[in-house]
Short mmCIF file of C-alpha atoms and ligand atoms in Angstrom, two decimals:
data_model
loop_
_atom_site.label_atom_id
_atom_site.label_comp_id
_atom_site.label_asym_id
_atom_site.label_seq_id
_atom_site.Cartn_x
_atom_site.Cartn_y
_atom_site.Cartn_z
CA UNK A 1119 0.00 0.00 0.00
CA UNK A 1120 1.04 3.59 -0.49
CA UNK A 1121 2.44 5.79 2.11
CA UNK A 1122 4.68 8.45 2.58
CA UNK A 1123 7.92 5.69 4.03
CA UNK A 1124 6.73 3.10 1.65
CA UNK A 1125 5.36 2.34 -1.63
CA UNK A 1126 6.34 -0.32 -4.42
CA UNK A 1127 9.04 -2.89 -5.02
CA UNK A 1128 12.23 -2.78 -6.35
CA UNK A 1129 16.30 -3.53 -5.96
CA UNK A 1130 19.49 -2.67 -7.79
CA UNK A 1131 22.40 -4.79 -7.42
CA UNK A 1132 25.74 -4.40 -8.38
CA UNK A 1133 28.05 -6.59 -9.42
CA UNK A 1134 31.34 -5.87 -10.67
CA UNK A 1135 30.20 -2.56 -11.61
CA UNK A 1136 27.24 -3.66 -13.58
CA UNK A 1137 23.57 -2.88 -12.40
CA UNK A 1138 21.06 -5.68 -12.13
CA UNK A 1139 17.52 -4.03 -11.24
CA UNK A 1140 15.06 -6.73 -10.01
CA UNK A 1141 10.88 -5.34 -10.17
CA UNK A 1142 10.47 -1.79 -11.09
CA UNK A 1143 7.52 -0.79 -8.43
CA UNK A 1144 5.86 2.54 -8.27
CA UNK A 1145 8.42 5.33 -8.26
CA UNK A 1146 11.13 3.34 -8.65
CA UNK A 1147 12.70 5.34 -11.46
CA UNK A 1148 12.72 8.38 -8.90
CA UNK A 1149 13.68 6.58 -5.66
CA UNK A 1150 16.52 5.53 -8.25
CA UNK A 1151 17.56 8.78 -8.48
CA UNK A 1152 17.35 9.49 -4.71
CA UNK A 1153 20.06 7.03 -4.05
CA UNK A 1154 22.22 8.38 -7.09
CA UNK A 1155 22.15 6.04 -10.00
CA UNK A 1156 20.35 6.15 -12.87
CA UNK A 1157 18.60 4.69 -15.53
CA UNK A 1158 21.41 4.42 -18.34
CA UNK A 1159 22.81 2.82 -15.61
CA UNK A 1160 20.56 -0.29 -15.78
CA UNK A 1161 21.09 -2.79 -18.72
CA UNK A 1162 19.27 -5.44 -16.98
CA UNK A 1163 15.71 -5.54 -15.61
CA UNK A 1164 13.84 -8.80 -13.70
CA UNK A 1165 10.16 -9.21 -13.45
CA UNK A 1166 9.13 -11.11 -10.13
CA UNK A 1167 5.48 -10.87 -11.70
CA UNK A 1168 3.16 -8.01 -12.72
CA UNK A 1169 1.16 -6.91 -10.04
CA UNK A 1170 1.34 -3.11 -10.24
CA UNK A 1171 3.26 -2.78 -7.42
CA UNK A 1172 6.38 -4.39 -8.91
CA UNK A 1173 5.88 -3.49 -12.43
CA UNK A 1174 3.97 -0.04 -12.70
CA UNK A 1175 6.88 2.40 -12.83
CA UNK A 1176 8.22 0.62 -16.12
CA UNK A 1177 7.05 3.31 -18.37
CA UNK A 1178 8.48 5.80 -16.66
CA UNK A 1179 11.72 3.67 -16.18
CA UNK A 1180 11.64 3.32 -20.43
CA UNK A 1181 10.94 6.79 -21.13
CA UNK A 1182 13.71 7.94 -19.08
CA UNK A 1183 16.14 5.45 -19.90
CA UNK A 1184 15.65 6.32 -23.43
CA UNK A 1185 15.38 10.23 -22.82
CA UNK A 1186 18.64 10.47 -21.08
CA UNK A 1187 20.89 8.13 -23.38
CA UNK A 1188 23.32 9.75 -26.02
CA UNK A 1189 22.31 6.47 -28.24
CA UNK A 1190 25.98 4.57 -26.77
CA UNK A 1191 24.26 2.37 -24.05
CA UNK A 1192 23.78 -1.18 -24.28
CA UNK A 1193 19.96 -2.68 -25.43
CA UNK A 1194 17.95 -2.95 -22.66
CA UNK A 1195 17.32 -6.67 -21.77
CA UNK A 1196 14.01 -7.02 -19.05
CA UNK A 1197 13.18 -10.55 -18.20
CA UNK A 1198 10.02 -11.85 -16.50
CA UNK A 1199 7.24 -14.11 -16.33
CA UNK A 1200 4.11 -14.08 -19.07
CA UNK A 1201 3.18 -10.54 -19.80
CA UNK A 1202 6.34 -9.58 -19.87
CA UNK A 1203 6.83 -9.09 -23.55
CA UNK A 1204 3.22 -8.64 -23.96
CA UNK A 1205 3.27 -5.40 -21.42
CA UNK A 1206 6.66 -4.02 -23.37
CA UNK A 1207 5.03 -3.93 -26.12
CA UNK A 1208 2.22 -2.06 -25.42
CA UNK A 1209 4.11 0.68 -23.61
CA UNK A 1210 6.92 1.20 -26.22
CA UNK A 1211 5.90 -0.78 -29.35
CA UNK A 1212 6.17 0.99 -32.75
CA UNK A 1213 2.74 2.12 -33.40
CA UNK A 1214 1.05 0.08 -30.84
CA UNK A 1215 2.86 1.20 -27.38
CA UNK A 1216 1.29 3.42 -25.14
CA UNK A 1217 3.71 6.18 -25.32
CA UNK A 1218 4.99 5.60 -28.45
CA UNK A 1219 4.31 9.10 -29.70
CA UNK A 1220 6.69 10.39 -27.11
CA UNK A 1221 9.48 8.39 -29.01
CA UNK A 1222 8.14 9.37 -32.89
CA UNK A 1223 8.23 12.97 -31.00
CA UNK A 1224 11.68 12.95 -29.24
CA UNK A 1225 13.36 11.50 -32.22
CA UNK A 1226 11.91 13.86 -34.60
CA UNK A 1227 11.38 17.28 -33.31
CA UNK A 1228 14.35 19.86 -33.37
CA UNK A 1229 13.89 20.68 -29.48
CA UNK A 1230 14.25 16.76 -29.15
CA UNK A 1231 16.89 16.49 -31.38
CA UNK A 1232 19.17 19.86 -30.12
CA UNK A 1233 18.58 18.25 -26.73
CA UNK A 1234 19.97 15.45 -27.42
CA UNK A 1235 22.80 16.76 -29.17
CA UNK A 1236 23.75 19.06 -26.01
CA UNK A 1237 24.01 15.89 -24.03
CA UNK A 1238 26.63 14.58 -25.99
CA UNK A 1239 24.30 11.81 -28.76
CA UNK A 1240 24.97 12.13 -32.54
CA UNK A 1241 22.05 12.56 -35.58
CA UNK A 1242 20.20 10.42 -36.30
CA UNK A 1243 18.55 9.65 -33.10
CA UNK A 1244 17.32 6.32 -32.93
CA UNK A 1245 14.20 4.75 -31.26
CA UNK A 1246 15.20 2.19 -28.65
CA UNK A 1247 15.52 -1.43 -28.34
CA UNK A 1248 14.41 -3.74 -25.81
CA UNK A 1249 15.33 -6.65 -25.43
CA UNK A 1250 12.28 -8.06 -23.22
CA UNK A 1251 11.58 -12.21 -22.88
CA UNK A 1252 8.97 -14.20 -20.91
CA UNK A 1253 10.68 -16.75 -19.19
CA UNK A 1254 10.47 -19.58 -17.03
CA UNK A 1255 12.18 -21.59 -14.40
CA UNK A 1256 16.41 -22.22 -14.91
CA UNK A 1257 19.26 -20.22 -16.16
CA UNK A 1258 17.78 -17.00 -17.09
CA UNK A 1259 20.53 -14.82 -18.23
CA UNK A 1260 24.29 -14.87 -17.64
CA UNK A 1261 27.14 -11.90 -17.62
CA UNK A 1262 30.70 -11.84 -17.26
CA UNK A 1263 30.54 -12.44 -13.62
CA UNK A 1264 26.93 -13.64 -12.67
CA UNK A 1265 24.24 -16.05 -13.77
CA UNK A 1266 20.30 -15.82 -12.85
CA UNK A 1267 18.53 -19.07 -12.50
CA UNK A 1268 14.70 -18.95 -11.91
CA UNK A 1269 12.31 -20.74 -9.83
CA UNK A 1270 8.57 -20.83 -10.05
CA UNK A 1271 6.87 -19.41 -6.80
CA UNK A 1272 2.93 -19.56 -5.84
CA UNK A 1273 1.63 -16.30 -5.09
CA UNK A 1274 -1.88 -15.52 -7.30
CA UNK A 1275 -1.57 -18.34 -10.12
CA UNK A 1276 -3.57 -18.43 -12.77
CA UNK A 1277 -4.02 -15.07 -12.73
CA UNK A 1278 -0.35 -14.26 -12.88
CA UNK A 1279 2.73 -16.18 -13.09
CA UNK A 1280 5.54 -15.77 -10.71
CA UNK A 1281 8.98 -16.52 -10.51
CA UNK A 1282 12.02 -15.92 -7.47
CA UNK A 1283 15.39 -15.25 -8.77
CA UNK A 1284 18.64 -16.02 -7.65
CA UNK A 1285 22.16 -14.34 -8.50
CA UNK A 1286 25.30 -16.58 -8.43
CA UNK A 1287 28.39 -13.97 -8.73
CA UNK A 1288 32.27 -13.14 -8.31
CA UNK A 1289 31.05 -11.17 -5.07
CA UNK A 1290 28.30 -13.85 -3.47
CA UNK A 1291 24.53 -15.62 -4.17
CA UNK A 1292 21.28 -13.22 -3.85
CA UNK A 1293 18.06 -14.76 -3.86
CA UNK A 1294 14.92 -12.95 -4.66
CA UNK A 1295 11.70 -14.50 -3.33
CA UNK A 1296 9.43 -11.69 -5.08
CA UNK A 1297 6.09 -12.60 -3.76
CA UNK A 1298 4.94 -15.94 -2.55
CA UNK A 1299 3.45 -18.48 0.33
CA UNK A 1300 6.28 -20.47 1.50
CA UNK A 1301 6.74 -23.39 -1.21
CA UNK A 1302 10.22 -25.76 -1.85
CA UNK A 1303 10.71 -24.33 -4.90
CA UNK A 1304 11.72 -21.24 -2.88
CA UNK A 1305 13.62 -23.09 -0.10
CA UNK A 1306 15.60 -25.06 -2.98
CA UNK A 1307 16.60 -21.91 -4.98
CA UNK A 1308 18.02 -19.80 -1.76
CA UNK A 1309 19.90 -23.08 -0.62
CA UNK A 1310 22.99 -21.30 1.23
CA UNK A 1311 22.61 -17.92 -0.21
CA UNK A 1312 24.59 -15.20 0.91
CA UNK A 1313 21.29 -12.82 1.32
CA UNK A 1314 17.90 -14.16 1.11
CA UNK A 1315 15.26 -10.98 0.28
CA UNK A 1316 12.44 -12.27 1.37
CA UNK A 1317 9.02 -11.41 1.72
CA UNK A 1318 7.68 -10.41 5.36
CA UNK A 1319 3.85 -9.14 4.34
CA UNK A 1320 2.36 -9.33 7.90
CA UNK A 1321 2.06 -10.80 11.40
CA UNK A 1322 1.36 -14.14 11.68
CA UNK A 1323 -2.10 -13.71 13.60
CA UNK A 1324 -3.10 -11.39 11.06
CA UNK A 1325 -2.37 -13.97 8.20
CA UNK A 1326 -4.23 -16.93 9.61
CA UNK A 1327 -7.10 -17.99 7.73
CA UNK A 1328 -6.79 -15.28 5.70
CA UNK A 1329 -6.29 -15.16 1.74
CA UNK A 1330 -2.84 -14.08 2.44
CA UNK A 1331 -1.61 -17.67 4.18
CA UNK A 1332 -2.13 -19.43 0.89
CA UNK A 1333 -0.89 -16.43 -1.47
CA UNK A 1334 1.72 -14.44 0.46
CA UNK A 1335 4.28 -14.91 3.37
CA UNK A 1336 4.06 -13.91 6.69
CA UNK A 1337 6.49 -13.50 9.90
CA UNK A 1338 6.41 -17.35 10.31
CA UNK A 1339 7.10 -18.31 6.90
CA UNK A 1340 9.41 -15.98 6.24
CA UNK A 1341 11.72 -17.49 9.35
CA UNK A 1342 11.15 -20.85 8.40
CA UNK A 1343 12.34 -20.29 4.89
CA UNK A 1344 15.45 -18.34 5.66
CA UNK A 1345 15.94 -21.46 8.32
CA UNK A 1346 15.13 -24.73 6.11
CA UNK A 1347 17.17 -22.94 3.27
CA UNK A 1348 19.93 -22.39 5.29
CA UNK A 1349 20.66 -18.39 4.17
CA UNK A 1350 23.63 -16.56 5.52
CA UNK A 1351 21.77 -13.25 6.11
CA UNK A 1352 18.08 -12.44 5.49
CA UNK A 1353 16.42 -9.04 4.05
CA UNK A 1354 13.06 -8.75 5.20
CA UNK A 1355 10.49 -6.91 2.56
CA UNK A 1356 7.48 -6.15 1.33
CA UNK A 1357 6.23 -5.20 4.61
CA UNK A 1358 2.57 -4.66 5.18
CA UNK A 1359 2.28 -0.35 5.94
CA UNK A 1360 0.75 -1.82 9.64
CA UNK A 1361 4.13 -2.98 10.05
CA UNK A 1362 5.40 1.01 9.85
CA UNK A 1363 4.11 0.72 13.23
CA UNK A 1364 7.73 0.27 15.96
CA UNK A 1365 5.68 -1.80 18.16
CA UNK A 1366 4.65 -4.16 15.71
CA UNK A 1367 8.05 -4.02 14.02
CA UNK A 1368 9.85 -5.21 17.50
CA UNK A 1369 6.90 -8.01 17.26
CA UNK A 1370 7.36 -8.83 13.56
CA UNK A 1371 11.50 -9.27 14.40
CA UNK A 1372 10.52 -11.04 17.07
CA UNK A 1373 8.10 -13.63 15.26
CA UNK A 1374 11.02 -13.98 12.39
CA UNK A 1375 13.43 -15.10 15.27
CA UNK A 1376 11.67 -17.58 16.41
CA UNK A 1377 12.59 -19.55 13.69
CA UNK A 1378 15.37 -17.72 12.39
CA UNK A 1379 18.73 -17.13 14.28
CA UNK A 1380 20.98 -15.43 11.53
CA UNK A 1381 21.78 -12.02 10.43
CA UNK A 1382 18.44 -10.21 10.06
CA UNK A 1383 18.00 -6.89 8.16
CA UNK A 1384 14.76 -4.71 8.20
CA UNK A 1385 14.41 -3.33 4.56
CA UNK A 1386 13.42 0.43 4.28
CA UNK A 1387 13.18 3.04 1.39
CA UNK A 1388 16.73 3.78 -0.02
CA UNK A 1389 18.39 1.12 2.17
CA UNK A 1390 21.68 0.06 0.92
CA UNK A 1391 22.60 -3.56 1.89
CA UNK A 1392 26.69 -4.29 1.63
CA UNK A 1393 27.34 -8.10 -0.07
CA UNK A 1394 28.62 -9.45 2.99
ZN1 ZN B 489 3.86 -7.31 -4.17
#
């Protein structure tokens, strides 16, 4: 839920001085800029699935990515589940996207054009590519010093597809659970990760017998998973906005270490979490 400490879902990671961005949540293009990077910084973007609150800043994210290059950046490759190339398309698609006319525009008009010339790009300015693919559980994508393997997660099936990510790398192993109830799957991909993000949506008394046991995880789950999985350190996310609360933050923590005796870091807004 919105609030002023808290809205959306998203991560950049770096890794041997590339940037890996994992959801792109509401505002993340701007909360990118908060914490000093931008978007030509990003040649890699990963869909946990596309509920709005991990997905609906893409257009944004697109439109400046492709309004600040000088046309010498790398493609942009995205990655997600289904809808992923289907969404791409109809933000940025010739003809057919969304916001197409702000490309036909900015790579046409003289204020466009001087604009980009200023910033350092050369004539003809180009329209740009993306390089976005629906994919599925396994090796997702590979670098010079990291590889993303996928795992399927249950969260709202069949309405959307979801998938957790993890990064194997020169500097450690991240694993993303996006959202999800507590399943193997999960458990199998963060095996003896470094840092396991992992969603925290509630208190477990508020969970029971609610929608959210079967769909989401709560304080409970969350500590069993970063126990059975056997993660180094664990990044708790995707808090409910109850949780903003300090008294039921202490009791959240609490409820997580119960199960959970490791390394335990409260995400918030802007946080920046060192490898090791
Ligand atoms: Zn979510």
């Amino acid at each position: 839920m919105p609030s002023a400490v808290r809205w959306g879902s998203s991560f950049l990671v770096e890794i041997a001085g590339e940037w890996l961005m994992f959801d792109c949540g509401p505002a993340a293009t701007y909360k990118m800029y908060a914490a000093g990077f931008k978007a030509t910084d990003v040649d890699h973007l990963f869909f946990t699935h596309h509920h709005s609150d991990h997905d609906a800043d893409y257009p944004c994210f697109l439109l400046t990515r492709f309004d600040m290059s000088i046309g010498k950046e790398k493609d942009l490759n995205v990655y997600g589940p289904t809808l992923t190339e289907q969404l791409t398309e109809r933000v940025l698609g010739e003809d057919v996207g969304a916001f197409w006319h702000d490309i036909v525009a900015r790579t046409s008009h003289p204020l466009s054009l001087s604009a980009y010339q200023s910033r350092g790009g050369v004539l003809p300015r180009k329209a740009p590519k993306i390089n976005a693919r629906d994919v599925g559980p396994g090796t997702v994508a590979t670098g010079k010093h990291w590889e993303i393997t996928a795992a399927r997660v249950d969260h709202v099936q069949p309405y959307l597809d979801s998938l957790a990510y993890r990064i194997d790398s020169d500097e450690g192993s991240i694993v993303f659970s996006g959202d999800t109830r507590p399943c193997q799957n999960l458990t199998d991909l963060a095996k003896d990760a470094d840092l396991l993000v992992m969603e925290c949506i509630r208190l477990h008394e508020d969970s029971v017998g609610t929608a959210s046991a079967s769909t989401e995880t709560d304080t409970y789950g969350a500590g069993q998973t970063a126990r059975e999985s056997g993660a180094k350190r664990v990044l708790l996310n995707h808090q409910s906005i109850d949780l903003i609360d300090p008294v039921k933050k202490t009791q959240a923590i609490g409820e997580v270490r119960q199960f959970y005796g490791g390394p335990l870091i409260w995400a918030d807004e802007l946080m920046e979490v060192p490898w090791t």
